[in-house]
Backbone as a chain_set.jsonl record, in Angstrom:
{"seq": "XXXXXXXXXXXXXXXXXXXXXXXXXXXXXXXXXXXXXXXXXXXXXXXXXXXXXXXXXXXXXXXXXXXXXXXXXXXXXXXXXXXXXXXXXXXXXXXXXXXXXXXXXXXXXXXXXXXXXXXXXXXXXXXXXXXXXXXXXXXXXXXXXXXXXXXXXXXXXXXXXXXXXXXXXXXXXXXXXXXXXXXXXXXXXXXXXXXXXXXXXXXXXXXXXXXXXXXXXXXXXX", "coords": {"N": [[0.833, -1.197, 0.0], [1.981, 1.247, 0.76], [3.846, 1.729, -1.274], [2.189, 2.167, -3.414], [0.929, 4.51, -2.674], [3.132, 6.185, -2.775], [3.708, 6.13, -5.531], [1.358, 7.287, -6.512], [1.58, 9.835, -5.402], [3.809, 10.795, -6.756], [2.795, 10.773, -9.338], [0.92, 12.803, -9.041], [2.649, 14.911, -8.603], [3.861, 15.065, -11.109], [1.728, 16.064, -12.597], [1.454, 18.565, -11.468], [3.844, 19.901, -11.902], [4.187, 21.516, -14.402], [2.264, 23.467, -13.927], [2.191, 24.542, -11.283], [4.855, 25.154, -10.695], [5.745, 26.407, -12.915], [7.55, 25.401, -14.753], [9.1, 24.842, -17.898], [9.793, 23.66, -21.231], [13.12, 22.477, -21.601], [13.843, 22.484, -18.89], [11.515, 21.62, -17.611], [11.338, 19.029, -18.677], [13.625, 17.907, -17.566], [12.945, 17.71, -14.826], [10.74, 16.05, -15.071], [11.885, 13.677, -16.024], [13.362, 13.048, -13.753], [11.302, 12.546, -11.832], [9.777, 10.471, -13.002], [11.736, 8.527, -13.228], [12.141, 7.997, -10.534], [9.703, 6.791, -9.974], [9.969, 4.439, -11.46], [12.081, 3.247, -10.064], [10.931, 2.741, -7.605], [9.09, 0.779, -8.37], [10.887, -1.219, -9.091], [11.819, -1.935, -6.575], [9.681, -3.302, -5.508], [9.56, -5.47, -7.078], [8.369, -5.312, -9.589], [9.42, -5.626, -12.39], [8.996, -5.475, -15.188], [7.164, -3.368, -15.44], [8.701, -1.315, -14.36], [10.784, -1.261, -16.226], [9.352, -0.357, -18.446], [8.75, 2.29, -17.716], [11.339, 3.299, -17.551], [12.085, 3.073, -20.217], [10.35, 4.935, -21.228], [11.331, 7.435, -20.228], [13.783, 7.382, -21.439], [13.073, 7.591, -24.103], [11.951, 10.149, -24.014], [14.223, 11.672, -23.71], [15.583, 11.521, -26.072], [17.571, 12.801, -28.737], [18.388, 15.039, -27.343], [19.406, 18.35, -26.949], [22.631, 19.968, -26.311], [23.045, 21.536, -23.124], [23.426, 24.118, -20.674], [22.137, 23.781, -18.315], [21.95, 22.198, -15.209], [20.146, 20.174, -14.499], [19.532, 19.121, -16.963], [22.006, 18.316, -17.935], [22.496, 16.164, -16.282], [20.763, 14.19, -17.079], [21.637, 12.039, -18.855], [23.082, 10.598, -16.929], [21.061, 9.869, -15.157], [19.596, 8.162, -16.85], [21.49, 6.149, -17.338], [21.825, 5.186, -14.75], [19.266, 4.173, -14.253], [19.288, 2.12, -16.16], [21.343, 0.54, -15.117], [20.278, -0.231, -12.614], [18.056, -1.72, -13.402], [19.288, -3.785, -14.818], [20.765, -4.9, -12.714], [18.669, -5.817, -11.09], [17.798, -7.841, -12.684], [19.757, -9.667, -12.391], [21.981, -9.284, -14.013], [24.942, -8.621, -13.787], [27.423, -7.713, -14.831], [26.715, -5.972, -17.078], [25.327, -4.167, -15.469], [27.35, -3.063, -13.844], [28.825, -1.718, -15.82], [26.959, 0.196, -16.642], [26.543, 1.687, -14.278], [29.116, 2.714, -13.943], [29.262, 4.326, -16.2], [27.318, 6.237, -15.53], [28.537, 7.407, -13.291], [30.804, 8.552, -14.506], [29.56, 10.492, -16.111], [28.354, 12.11, -14.15], [30.581, 13.107, -12.887], [31.382, 15.119, -14.536], [29.463, 17.026, -14.295], [27.947, 19.926, -12.786], [27.445, 20.389, -9.296], [24.217, 20.105, -7.686], [21.821, 22.154, -5.885], [20.07, 20.667, -4.514], [17.321, 21.072, -3.502], [14.611, 22.824, -4.903], [12.972, 25.729, -4.271], [9.849, 27.414, -4.498], [7.981, 30.394, -4.379], [5.151, 30.291, -4.363], [4.649, 27.637, -4.031], [2.707, 25.316, -2.914], [3.011, 22.668, -2.405], [5.479, 22.341, -1.412], [9.103, 21.899, -1.619], [10.728, 21.02, -4.731], [12.176, 18.12, -4.81], [15.299, 16.94, -5.809], [17.647, 14.406, -6.666], [20.752, 14.985, -5.262], [24.076, 15.832, -6.427], [25.907, 14.261, -4.946], [24.188, 12.319, -3.875], [23.242, 10.721, -6.04], [25.655, 9.812, -7.047], [26.524, 8.277, -4.877], [24.616, 6.226, -4.848], [25.277, 5.003, -7.269], [28.001, 4.212, -6.888], [27.686, 2.477, -4.706], [25.983, 0.462, -5.729], [27.51, -0.41, -7.873], [29.656, -1.527, -6.537], [28.321, -3.61, -5.204], [27.57, -5.111, -7.41], [30.07, -5.968, -8.245], [30.657, -7.591, -6.06], [28.752, -9.644, -6.378], [29.759, -10.851, -8.569], [31.819, -12.24, -7.633], [34.022, -10.708, -6.847], [35.093, -9.648, -4.334], [37.166, -8.197, -3.035], [37.589, -6.112, -4.815], [35.114, -4.872, -4.623], [35.168, -3.955, -1.956], [37.334, -2.214, -2.167], [36.305, -0.269, -3.926], [34.217, 0.894, -2.364], [35.627, 1.826, -0.122], [37.327, 3.683, -1.339], [35.622, 5.711, -2.233], [34.634, 6.647, 0.159], [36.986, 7.662, 1.302], [37.438, 9.721, -0.482], [35.409, 11.684, -0.044], [33.998, 11.744, 2.782], [31.878, 13.097, 4.047], [29.99, 13.561, 2.057], [29.601, 11.043, 0.844], [29.57, 8.89, 2.634], [27.105, 7.099, 3.685], [24.211, 5.728, 5.449], [23.454, 3.318, 4.175], [25.702, 2.708, 2.586], [27.64, 2.422, 4.587], [26.61, 0.233, 6.025], [26.658, -1.817, 4.056], [29.403, -1.899, 3.447], [30.495, -2.636, 5.917], [29.33, -5.133, 6.151], [30.673, -6.469, 4.106], [33.237, -6.408, 5.195], [32.877, -8.255, 7.268], [32.383, -10.559, 5.804], [34.769, -10.925, 4.46], [36.951, -11.106, 6.184], [38.564, -12.137, 9.298], [37.043, -12.192, 12.591], [38.348, -10.408, 14.383], [39.822, -8.678, 12.687], [37.78, -7.641, 11.018], [36.196, -6.343, 12.916], [37.929, -4.347, 13.78], [38.189, -2.826, 11.43], [35.572, -1.966, 11.091], [35.242, -0.378, 13.349], [37.05, 1.649, 12.772], [35.804, 2.813, 10.548], [33.529, 3.73, 11.816], [34.651, 5.655, 13.469], [35.49, 7.463, 11.547], [33.028, 8.412, 10.637], [32.181, 9.656, 13.005], [34.153, 11.585, 13.289], [33.572, 13.299, 11.186], [31.145, 14.234, 11.898], [28.803, 12.793, 11.259], [26.09, 12.227, 12.298], [23.717, 11.092, 11.656], [24.089, 8.509, 10.954], [23.537, 5.586, 12.412], [24.62, 3.294, 15.091], [23.829, 0.731, 14.311], [24.262, 0.644, 11.614], [26.9, 0.129, 11.341], [27.151, -2.401, 12.144], [27.916, -3.221, 14.727], [28.135, -4.391, 18.069]], "CA": [[0.0, 0.0, 0.0], [2.841, 2.422, 0.827], [4.462, 2.015, -2.562], [1.156, 2.729, -4.29], [0.779, 5.905, -2.268], [4.297, 6.902, -3.3], [3.522, 6.282, -6.972], [0.29, 8.264, -6.715], [2.121, 11.159, -5.074], [4.685, 11.211, -7.86], [1.896, 11.105, -10.445], [0.366, 14.121, -8.734], [3.716, 15.876, -8.811], [4.016, 15.24, -12.555], [0.654, 16.93, -13.066], [1.614, 19.913, -10.931], [5.101, 20.528, -12.31], [4.079, 22.632, -15.357], [1.274, 24.471, -13.519], [2.535, 25.195, -10.027], [6.226, 25.641, -10.672], [5.972, 27.151, -14.154], [8.647, 24.862, -15.535], [8.764, 24.635, -19.295], [10.901, 23.256, -22.096], [14.126, 21.538, -21.119], [13.8, 22.403, -17.431], [10.382, 20.758, -17.27], [11.686, 17.653, -19.011], [14.59, 17.435, -16.585], [12.229, 17.312, -13.613], [9.886, 14.905, -15.398], [12.77, 12.507, -16.047], [13.671, 12.755, -12.351], [10.147, 11.985, -11.129], [9.423, 9.182, -13.606], [12.793, 7.589, -12.834], [11.85, 7.602, -9.16], [8.598, 5.824, -10.032], [10.518, 3.169, -11.916], [12.909, 2.646, -9.024], [10.002, 2.194, -6.613], [8.572, -0.469, -8.922], [11.96, -2.209, -8.976], [11.909, -2.38, -5.185], [8.591, -4.24, -5.206], [9.671, -6.604, -7.984], [7.634, -5.113, -10.85], [10.522, -5.303, -13.299], [8.489, -5.093, -16.504], [6.589, -2.026, -15.323], [9.821, -0.396, -14.173], [11.46, -1.148, -17.517], [8.522, 0.469, -19.332], [8.954, 3.684, -17.33], [12.694, 3.68, -17.94], [12.037, 3.268, -21.669], [9.627, 6.199, -21.466], [12.217, 8.586, -20.03], [14.823, 7.296, -22.463], [12.472, 8.145, -25.319], [11.81, 11.584, -23.796], [15.526, 12.338, -23.773], [16.201, 11.342, -27.385], [17.927, 14.021, -29.478], [18.47, 16.135, -26.393], [20.501, 19.254, -27.309], [23.485, 20.367, -25.193], [22.445, 22.582, -22.304], [24.192, 24.44, -19.46], [21.312, 23.498, -17.147], [22.432, 20.993, -14.538], [19.124, 19.138, -14.58], [19.619, 18.518, -18.29], [23.301, 17.648, -18.031], [22.508, 14.919, -15.517], [19.813, 13.219, -17.624], [22.321, 10.799, -19.245], [23.432, 9.845, -15.724], [19.821, 9.259, -14.693], [19.264, 7.05, -17.74], [22.451, 5.072, -17.102], [21.502, 4.605, -13.443], [18.072, 3.344, -14.468], [19.722, 0.923, -16.885], [22.11, -0.293, -14.196], [19.391, -0.805, -11.602], [17.235, -2.754, -14.032], [20.179, -4.91, -15.085], [21.062, -5.518, -11.416], [17.472, -6.545, -10.667], [17.706, -9.03, -13.536], [20.996, -10.414, -12.11], [22.949, -9.051, -15.083], [25.811, -7.772, -12.986], [28.443, -7.046, -15.653], [26.1, -4.786, -17.68], [24.984, -3.208, -14.418], [28.572, -2.347, -13.487], [29.164, -0.805, -16.911], [25.996, 1.299, -16.62], [26.828, 2.539, -13.12], [30.359, 3.442, -14.221], [28.911, 5.367, -17.152], [26.636, 7.284, -14.775], [29.545, 8.098, -12.477], [31.621, 9.382, -15.407], [28.755, 11.654, -16.499], [28.169, 12.978, -12.987], [31.856, 13.766, -12.58], [31.524, 16.294, -15.402], [28.348, 17.945, -14.041], [28.022, 20.805, -11.627], [26.548, 19.947, -8.226], [22.937, 20.772, -7.521], [21.532, 22.627, -4.548], [19.276, 19.654, -3.831], [15.887, 21.333, -3.524], [14.254, 24.09, -5.523], [11.776, 26.261, -3.636], [9.123, 28.451, -5.209], [7.202, 31.175, -3.422], [3.76, 29.858, -4.31], [4.62, 26.177, -4.15], [2.049, 24.799, -1.725], [3.41, 21.287, -2.158], [6.833, 22.306, -0.876], [10.203, 21.933, -2.578], [10.895, 19.943, -5.698], [13.427, 17.469, -4.417], [16.025, 16.186, -6.823], [18.85, 13.785, -6.143], [21.909, 15.845, -5.399], [25.255, 15.25, -7.067], [26.452, 13.2, -4.093], [23.204, 11.251, -3.692], [23.219, 9.805, -7.176], [26.967, 9.176, -7.086], [26.567, 7.248, -3.837], [23.809, 5.114, -5.35], [26.028, 4.307, -8.323], [29.153, 3.547, -6.292], [27.207, 1.388, -3.851], [25.473, -0.631, -6.55], [28.609, -0.961, -8.658], [30.396, -2.399, -5.627], [27.532, -4.829, -5.003], [27.683, -5.891, -8.65], [31.375, -6.632, -8.178], [30.544, -8.664, -5.068], [27.969, -10.745, -6.932], [30.577, -11.519, -9.588], [32.923, -12.865, -6.883], [35.166, -9.793, -6.753], [34.853, -8.991, -3.058], [38.21, -7.221, -2.751], [37.316, -4.95, -5.649], [33.94, -4.207, -4.051], [35.627, -3.234, -0.773], [38.186, -1.107, -2.623], [35.429, 0.78, -4.466], [33.518, 1.592, -1.285], [36.603, 2.558, 0.693], [37.878, 4.809, -2.095], [34.658, 6.804, -2.28], [34.598, 7.208, 1.511], [38.188, 8.479, 1.457], [37.318, 10.908, -1.327], [34.575, 12.703, 0.609], [33.106, 11.024, 3.696], [30.686, 13.879, 4.354], [29.013, 13.407, 0.978], [29.389, 9.7, 0.334], [29.388, 7.869, 3.68], [25.693, 7.063, 4.066], [23.832, 4.551, 6.232], [23.453, 2.131, 3.33], [27.064, 2.364, 2.202], [28.325, 1.936, 5.787], [26.107, -1.11, 6.331], [27.161, -2.757, 3.055], [30.85, -2.041, 3.597], [30.751, -3.43, 7.128], [28.967, -6.518, 5.83], [31.795, -7.024, 3.325], [34.332, -6.654, 6.136], [32.582, -9.497, 7.985], [32.491, -11.688, 4.88], [36.108, -11.081, 3.895], [38.035, -11.108, 7.166], [38.226, -12.761, 10.573], [36.272, -11.329, 13.494], [39.189, -9.337, 14.929], [40.122, -7.71, 11.623], [36.567, -6.96, 10.577], [35.78, -5.448, 13.999], [38.82, -3.191, 13.75], [37.853, -1.995, 10.269], [34.269, -1.339, 11.352], [35.461, 0.682, 14.323], [37.701, 2.757, 12.055], [34.77, 3.47, 9.748], [32.671, 4.427, 12.764], [35.4, 6.839, 13.896], [35.435, 8.416, 10.428], [31.705, 9.041, 10.697], [32.163, 10.536, 14.173], [35.061, 12.718, 13.025], [32.933, 14.222, 10.256], [29.847, 14.605, 12.479], [27.72, 12.13, 10.521], [25.303, 11.685, 13.398], [22.538, 10.383, 11.147], [24.446, 7.102, 10.755], [23.464, 4.948, 13.727], [25.532, 2.161, 15.345], [23.391, -0.459, 13.607], [24.812, 0.671, 10.249], [28.267, -0.383, 11.387], [27.045, -3.806, 12.548], [28.696, -3.434, 15.942], [27.278, -4.625, 19.244]], "C": [[0.874, 1.256, 0.0], [3.436, 2.758, -0.536], [3.439, 2.583, -3.537], [0.899, 4.19, -3.946], [1.925, 6.747, -2.808], [4.159, 7.142, -4.8], [2.447, 7.316, -7.281], [0.783, 9.681, -6.436], [3.014, 11.679, -6.192], [3.88, 11.52, -9.112], [1.31, 12.505, -10.266], [1.409, 15.207, -8.968], [3.941, 16.128, -10.303], [2.949, 16.18, -13.118], [0.885, 18.382, -12.647], [2.849, 20.643, -11.452], [4.911, 21.694, -13.286], [3.149, 23.748, -14.888], [1.716, 25.255, -12.29], [3.904, 25.852, -10.086], [6.631, 26.36, -11.955], [7.237, 26.705, -14.874], [8.184, 24.709, -16.974], [10.008, 24.2, -20.05], [11.821, 22.24, -21.467], [14.081, 21.384, -19.605], [12.666, 21.495, -16.971], [10.729, 19.301, -17.538], [12.683, 17.081, -18.014], [13.927, 16.956, -15.31], [11.318, 16.119, -13.878], [10.703, 13.618, -15.432], [13.107, 12.077, -14.628], [12.516, 12.014, -11.682], [9.788, 10.608, -11.69], [10.475, 8.123, -13.269], [12.578, 7.102, -11.408], [10.713, 6.583, -9.122], [9.114, 4.455, -10.459], [11.33, 2.47, -10.85], [12.056, 2.085, -7.885], [9.458, 0.855, -7.098], [9.629, -1.573, -8.887], [12.005, -2.788, -7.567], [10.818, -3.374, -4.827], [8.549, -5.38, -6.206], [8.914, -6.486, -9.285], [8.618, -4.688, -11.934], [10.026, -4.833, -14.665], [7.925, -3.677, -16.484], [7.687, -0.98, -15.147], [10.558, -0.171, -15.488], [10.682, -0.272, -18.495], [8.686, 1.951, -19.004], [10.343, 4.168, -17.712], [12.792, 3.895, -19.45], [11.354, 4.596, -22.016], [10.544, 7.403, -21.31], [13.363, 8.573, -21.043], [14.321, 7.877, -23.78], [12.317, 9.658, -25.195], [13.123, 12.319, -24.046], [16.228, 12.174, -25.119], [16.43, 12.69, -28.063], [17.961, 15.254, -28.578], [19.642, 17.048, -26.752], [21.373, 19.557, -26.096], [22.856, 21.532, -24.428], [23.333, 22.855, -21.097], [23.434, 24.119, -18.184], [21.715, 22.167, -16.515], [21.428, 19.86, -14.616], [19.143, 18.424, -15.919], [20.923, 17.747, -18.443], [23.302, 16.282, -17.353], [21.557, 13.862, -16.065], [20.515, 11.952, -18.114], [22.729, 9.943, -18.048], [22.195, 9.166, -15.138], [19.472, 8.029, -15.53], [20.196, 5.864, -17.509], [22.194, 4.396, -15.761], [20.279, 3.709, -13.54], [18.448, 2.024, -15.138], [20.472, -0.034, -15.956], [21.239, -0.969, -13.152], [18.526, -1.922, -12.18], [18.073, -3.991, -14.341], [20.512, -5.656, -13.786], [19.88, -6.354, -10.945], [17.275, -7.825, -11.461], [18.949, -9.907, -13.434], [22.0, -10.351, -13.251], [24.009, -8.088, -14.544], [26.899, -7.065, -13.802], [27.864, -5.834, -16.385], [25.728, -3.727, -16.644], [26.206, -2.387, -14.012], [28.946, -1.324, -14.552], [28.244, 0.416, -16.905], [26.271, 2.241, -15.451], [28.114, 3.337, -13.33], [30.101, 4.583, -15.202], [28.234, 6.54, -16.445], [27.618, 8.092, -13.942], [30.386, 9.033, -13.337], [30.864, 10.639, -15.831], [28.633, 12.631, -15.339], [29.441, 13.721, -12.619], [32.04, 15.037, -13.398], [30.441, 17.336, -15.158], [28.641, 18.826, -12.841], [27.059, 20.3, -10.564], [25.266, 20.76, -8.2], [22.787, 21.266, -6.099], [20.607, 21.687, -3.8], [17.792, 19.895, -3.895], [15.635, 22.713, -4.104], [12.952, 24.571, -4.904], [11.157, 27.347, -4.515], [8.142, 29.103, -4.25], [5.787, 30.645, -3.262], [3.606, 28.344, -4.37], [4.005, 25.571, -2.892], [2.454, 23.372, -1.408], [4.857, 21.187, -1.695], [7.883, 22.297, -1.962], [10.128, 20.792, -3.579], [12.245, 19.301, -5.393], [14.028, 16.718, -5.589], [17.218, 15.534, -6.143], [20.013, 14.746, -6.322], [23.028, 15.083, -6.091], [25.764, 14.062, -6.259], [25.487, 12.036, -3.946], [23.272, 10.232, -4.81], [24.562, 9.1, -7.328], [27.065, 8.047, -6.06], [25.785, 6.014, -4.259], [24.611, 4.301, -6.362], [27.233, 3.558, -7.759], [28.724, 2.32, -5.494], [26.77, 0.197, -4.691], [26.548, -1.223, -7.456], [29.452, -1.905, -7.801], [29.646, -3.702, -5.37], [27.553, -5.717, -6.238], [29.008, -6.642, -8.683], [31.335, -7.795, -7.195], [29.839, -9.872, -5.658], [28.675, -11.433, -8.096], [31.879, -12.024, -8.969], [34.192, -12.012, -6.86], [35.021, -8.963, -5.476], [35.889, -7.915, -2.77], [38.002, -5.955, -3.576], [36.128, -4.161, -5.11], [34.335, -3.381, -2.83], [36.451, -2.022, -1.182], [37.343, 0.048, -3.157], [34.787, 1.597, -3.349], [34.484, 2.403, -0.435], [37.131, 3.784, -0.04], [36.914, 5.986, -2.117], [34.491, 7.438, -0.894], [35.811, 8.105, 1.741], [38.086, 9.775, 0.666], [36.531, 12.018, -0.634], [33.591, 12.011, 1.541], [31.823, 11.787, 4.005], [29.591, 13.667, 3.314], [28.64, 11.954, 0.726], [29.198, 8.621, 1.388], [27.956, 7.959, 4.201], [25.423, 5.804, 4.897], [23.947, 3.277, 5.402], [24.867, 1.718, 2.968], [27.826, 1.813, 3.402], [27.904, 0.504, 6.106], [26.683, -2.132, 5.35], [28.663, -2.974, 3.192], [31.188, -2.872, 4.828], [30.37, -4.892, 6.929], [30.078, -7.195, 5.039], [32.997, -7.289, 4.219], [34.115, -7.985, 6.866], [32.761, -10.714, 7.087], [33.933, -11.973, 4.471], [37.248, -11.148, 4.881], [37.581, -11.821, 8.434], [37.577, -11.733, 11.489], [37.084, -10.147, 14.006], [39.446, -8.256, 13.891], [38.888, -6.942, 11.195], [36.078, -5.977, 11.642], [36.631, -4.185, 14.006], [38.459, -2.249, 12.602], [36.52, -1.275, 10.476], [34.412, -0.192, 12.342], [36.118, 1.901, 13.667], [36.671, 3.531, 11.241], [33.831, 4.272, 10.648], [33.351, 5.704, 13.268], [35.423, 7.907, 12.805], [34.104, 9.164, 10.451], [31.621, 10.017, 11.873], [33.008, 11.77, 13.927], [34.408, 13.751, 12.119], [31.483, 14.532, 10.654], [28.667, 14.032, 11.681], [26.807, 11.427, 11.519], [24.064, 10.932, 12.93], [22.822, 8.909, 10.896], [24.524, 6.428, 12.117], [24.409, 3.76, 13.861], [25.148, 0.907, 14.567], [23.938, -0.518, 12.178], [26.21, 0.099, 10.192], [28.315, -1.824, 11.889], [27.95, -4.116, 13.748], [27.737, -3.593, 17.103], [27.821, -3.894, 20.448]], "O": [[0.552, 2.229, -0.682], [3.522, 3.927, -0.911], [3.786, 3.395, -4.395], [0.677, 5.012, -4.836], [1.723, 7.88, -3.245], [4.459, 8.233, -5.286], [2.6, 8.124, -8.196], [0.438, 10.616, -7.158], [2.975, 12.862, -6.53], [4.233, 12.425, -9.869], [1.217, 13.282, -11.216], [1.095, 16.287, -9.469], [4.181, 17.263, -10.716], [3.228, 16.99, -14.002], [0.551, 19.311, -13.383], [2.892, 21.873, -11.441], [5.43, 22.779, -13.025], [3.231, 24.866, -15.397], [1.626, 26.482, -12.26], [4.094, 26.963, -9.592], [7.748, 26.867, -12.056], [7.915, 27.506, -15.519], [7.003, 24.474, -17.231], [11.13, 24.354, -19.569], [11.37, 21.261, -20.872], [14.259, 20.282, -19.088], [12.837, 20.697, -16.049], [10.444, 18.434, -16.712], [12.601, 15.906, -17.655], [14.297, 15.915, -14.767], [11.141, 15.269, -13.005], [10.263, 12.586, -14.926], [13.137, 10.884, -14.328], [12.72, 10.981, -11.044], [9.524, 9.68, -10.926], [10.14, 6.959, -13.052], [12.806, 5.931, -11.107], [10.747, 5.631, -8.342], [8.736, 3.434, -9.885], [11.285, 1.246, -10.732], [12.413, 1.078, -7.274], [9.373, -0.098, -6.323], [9.296, -2.739, -8.676], [12.205, -3.989, -7.388], [11.005, -4.204, -3.937], [7.612, -6.178, -6.195], [8.818, -7.463, -10.027], [8.641, -3.528, -12.343], [10.579, -3.893, -15.234], [8.175, -2.886, -17.394], [7.613, 0.11, -15.715], [10.913, 0.958, -15.828], [11.276, 0.468, -19.279], [8.754, 2.781, -19.91], [10.513, 5.308, -18.145], [13.498, 4.793, -19.908], [11.733, 5.28, -22.967], [10.542, 8.298, -22.156], [13.851, 9.626, -21.453], [15.057, 8.569, -24.484], [12.529, 10.379, -26.17], [13.129, 13.45, -24.533], [17.355, 12.641, -25.286], [15.601, 13.596, -27.978], [17.611, 16.358, -28.994], [20.772, 16.571, -26.852], [20.912, 19.421, -24.962], [22.215, 22.401, -25.018], [23.932, 21.929, -20.551], [24.0, 24.172, -17.092], [21.808, 21.144, -17.194], [21.814, 18.703, -14.781], [18.803, 17.243, -15.998], [20.944, 16.656, -19.012], [24.004, 15.364, -17.777], [21.544, 12.738, -15.563], [20.033, 10.859, -17.816], [22.726, 8.715, -18.129], [22.266, 8.027, -14.676], [19.1, 6.986, -14.992], [19.754, 4.716, -17.485], [22.326, 3.177, -15.641], [20.257, 2.615, -12.977], [17.989, 0.954, -14.737], [20.269, -1.248, -15.996], [21.435, -2.143, -12.838], [18.294, -2.941, -11.529], [17.617, -5.117, -14.145], [20.539, -6.887, -13.759], [20.061, -7.469, -10.456], [16.664, -8.779, -10.978], [19.176, -10.778, -14.273], [22.789, -11.279, -13.432], [23.968, -6.889, -14.818], [27.258, -5.929, -13.491], [28.459, -4.758, -16.326], [25.807, -2.529, -16.917], [26.119, -1.169, -13.854], [29.336, -0.2, -14.234], [28.696, 1.538, -17.135], [26.235, 3.46, -15.616], [28.193, 4.502, -12.939], [30.651, 5.674, -15.054], [28.538, 7.699, -16.726], [27.538, 9.319, -13.894], [30.651, 10.171, -12.949], [31.445, 11.722, -15.905], [28.791, 13.839, -15.52], [29.387, 14.836, -12.1], [32.779, 15.934, -12.992], [30.485, 18.417, -15.744], [29.476, 18.502, -11.997], [25.969, 19.831, -10.892], [25.22, 21.916, -8.62], [23.529, 20.853, -5.207], [20.371, 21.862, -2.605], [17.052, 19.003, -4.308], [16.37, 23.658, -3.821], [11.932, 23.889, -5.004], [11.864, 28.098, -5.187], [7.545, 28.432, -3.409], [5.278, 30.56, -2.144], [2.541, 27.837, -4.724], [4.71, 25.339, -1.909], [2.269, 22.906, -0.284], [5.406, 20.09, -1.594], [7.596, 22.648, -3.106], [9.544, 19.741, -3.31], [13.303, 19.863, -5.678], [13.345, 15.956, -6.273], [17.738, 16.054, -5.156], [20.231, 15.263, -7.418], [22.947, 13.875, -6.311], [26.022, 12.991, -6.809], [25.914, 10.882, -3.896], [23.35, 9.028, -4.565], [24.609, 7.926, -7.694], [27.623, 6.989, -6.346], [26.235, 4.887, -4.053], [24.623, 3.071, -6.319], [27.463, 2.4, -8.108], [29.333, 1.255, -5.601], [27.14, -0.942, -4.405], [26.502, -2.411, -7.774], [29.906, -2.948, -8.273], [30.253, -4.772, -5.323], [27.552, -6.943, -6.122], [29.067, -7.801, -9.095], [31.905, -8.856, -7.453], [30.279, -11.005, -5.462], [28.231, -12.485, -8.556], [32.888, -12.211, -9.65], [35.303, -12.542, -6.854], [34.85, -7.745, -5.526], [35.536, -6.83, -2.309], [38.219, -4.848, -3.083], [36.13, -2.93, -5.135], [33.895, -2.242, -2.679], [36.295, -0.937, -0.622], [37.632, 1.211, -2.875], [34.805, 2.828, -3.375], [34.188, 3.54, -0.07], [37.358, 4.822, 0.582], [37.34, 7.137, -2.028], [34.234, 8.638, -0.79], [35.681, 9.188, 2.311], [38.591, 10.811, 1.098], [36.955, 13.173, -0.643], [32.465, 11.719, 1.139], [30.777, 11.168, 4.205], [28.409, 13.601, 3.65], [27.483, 11.658, 0.427], [28.711, 7.537, 1.07], [27.643, 8.793, 5.051], [26.284, 4.935, 5.031], [24.478, 2.272, 5.874], [25.211, 0.538, 3.028], [28.578, 0.848, 3.265], [28.745, -0.338, 6.42], [27.145, -3.195, 5.764], [29.145, -4.101, 3.068], [32.078, -3.721, 4.779], [31.015, -5.785, 7.477], [30.39, -8.363, 5.276], [33.703, -8.281, 4.032], [35.059, -8.751, 7.059], [33.225, -11.764, 7.531], [34.285, -13.114, 4.172], [38.406, -11.237, 4.473], [36.393, -12.08, 8.63], [37.568, -10.54, 11.187], [36.587, -9.022, 14.062], [39.308, -7.066, 14.173], [38.94, -5.724, 11.026], [35.596, -4.894, 11.307], [36.119, -3.085, 14.213], [38.426, -1.03, 12.775], [36.361, -0.12, 10.083], [33.772, 0.848, 12.189], [35.775, 3.042, 13.976], [36.668, 4.762, 11.245], [33.393, 5.363, 10.282], [32.688, 6.722, 13.468], [35.38, 9.103, 13.093], [34.06, 10.385, 10.304], [31.043, 11.095, 11.737], [32.627, 12.876, 14.311], [34.658, 14.948, 12.262], [30.699, 15.029, 9.845], [27.664, 14.711, 11.462], [26.755, 10.198, 11.578], [23.433, 10.217, 13.71], [21.896, 8.135, 10.651], [25.457, 6.665, 12.883], [24.94, 3.272, 12.863], [26.011, 0.11, 14.2], [24.062, -1.598, 11.601], [26.664, -0.361, 9.144], [29.393, -2.398, 12.041], [28.648, -5.13, 13.778], [26.658, -3.001, 17.117], [27.238, -3.969, 21.53]]}, "num_chains": 1, "name": "protein.A"}
């Protein structure tokens, strides 16, 4: 029931985008791609792969023959499409294509300018239009690319990927999900003493950078 409410809310947002926020042209399409992609990802989470694939095809068709644009929402559309492709491939246990798609998304995002995260409008009664920030989408891609490596029996590579992105910018990239997955890999790939030490180090990194939203359960420590 919750996922249906989420889909309905996003449908409502699609209807309101051109009227309430006065988006038009490329800017409108950028937000539409964002919202429809979110709908597809929700459907992936509940196992509706065909329906999710249809929505991903829809946004891919919307973005065909897209001209170059300085607008960040437009620049990131190829990354959104690649992320959608990677998530669908991952859901279908096609891990090598998924890794390639996530890497493509990361490469695109590296060339884009960061977003402010939320766009507010004076008369927007429904609140801000939330978009995935630069770091949010990068974290999703890094996390899923590492999991794809794990599922293709490359655990050390998966750990290296996650650790490298944490070292790059822990404030942006060390999230609850990434911490939990990395600590799980530590448990799978090392003895209890070594894995406990690595988890404690990761927990200290989070404390050092004031990441108080990451609870102890994310580090799998008792």
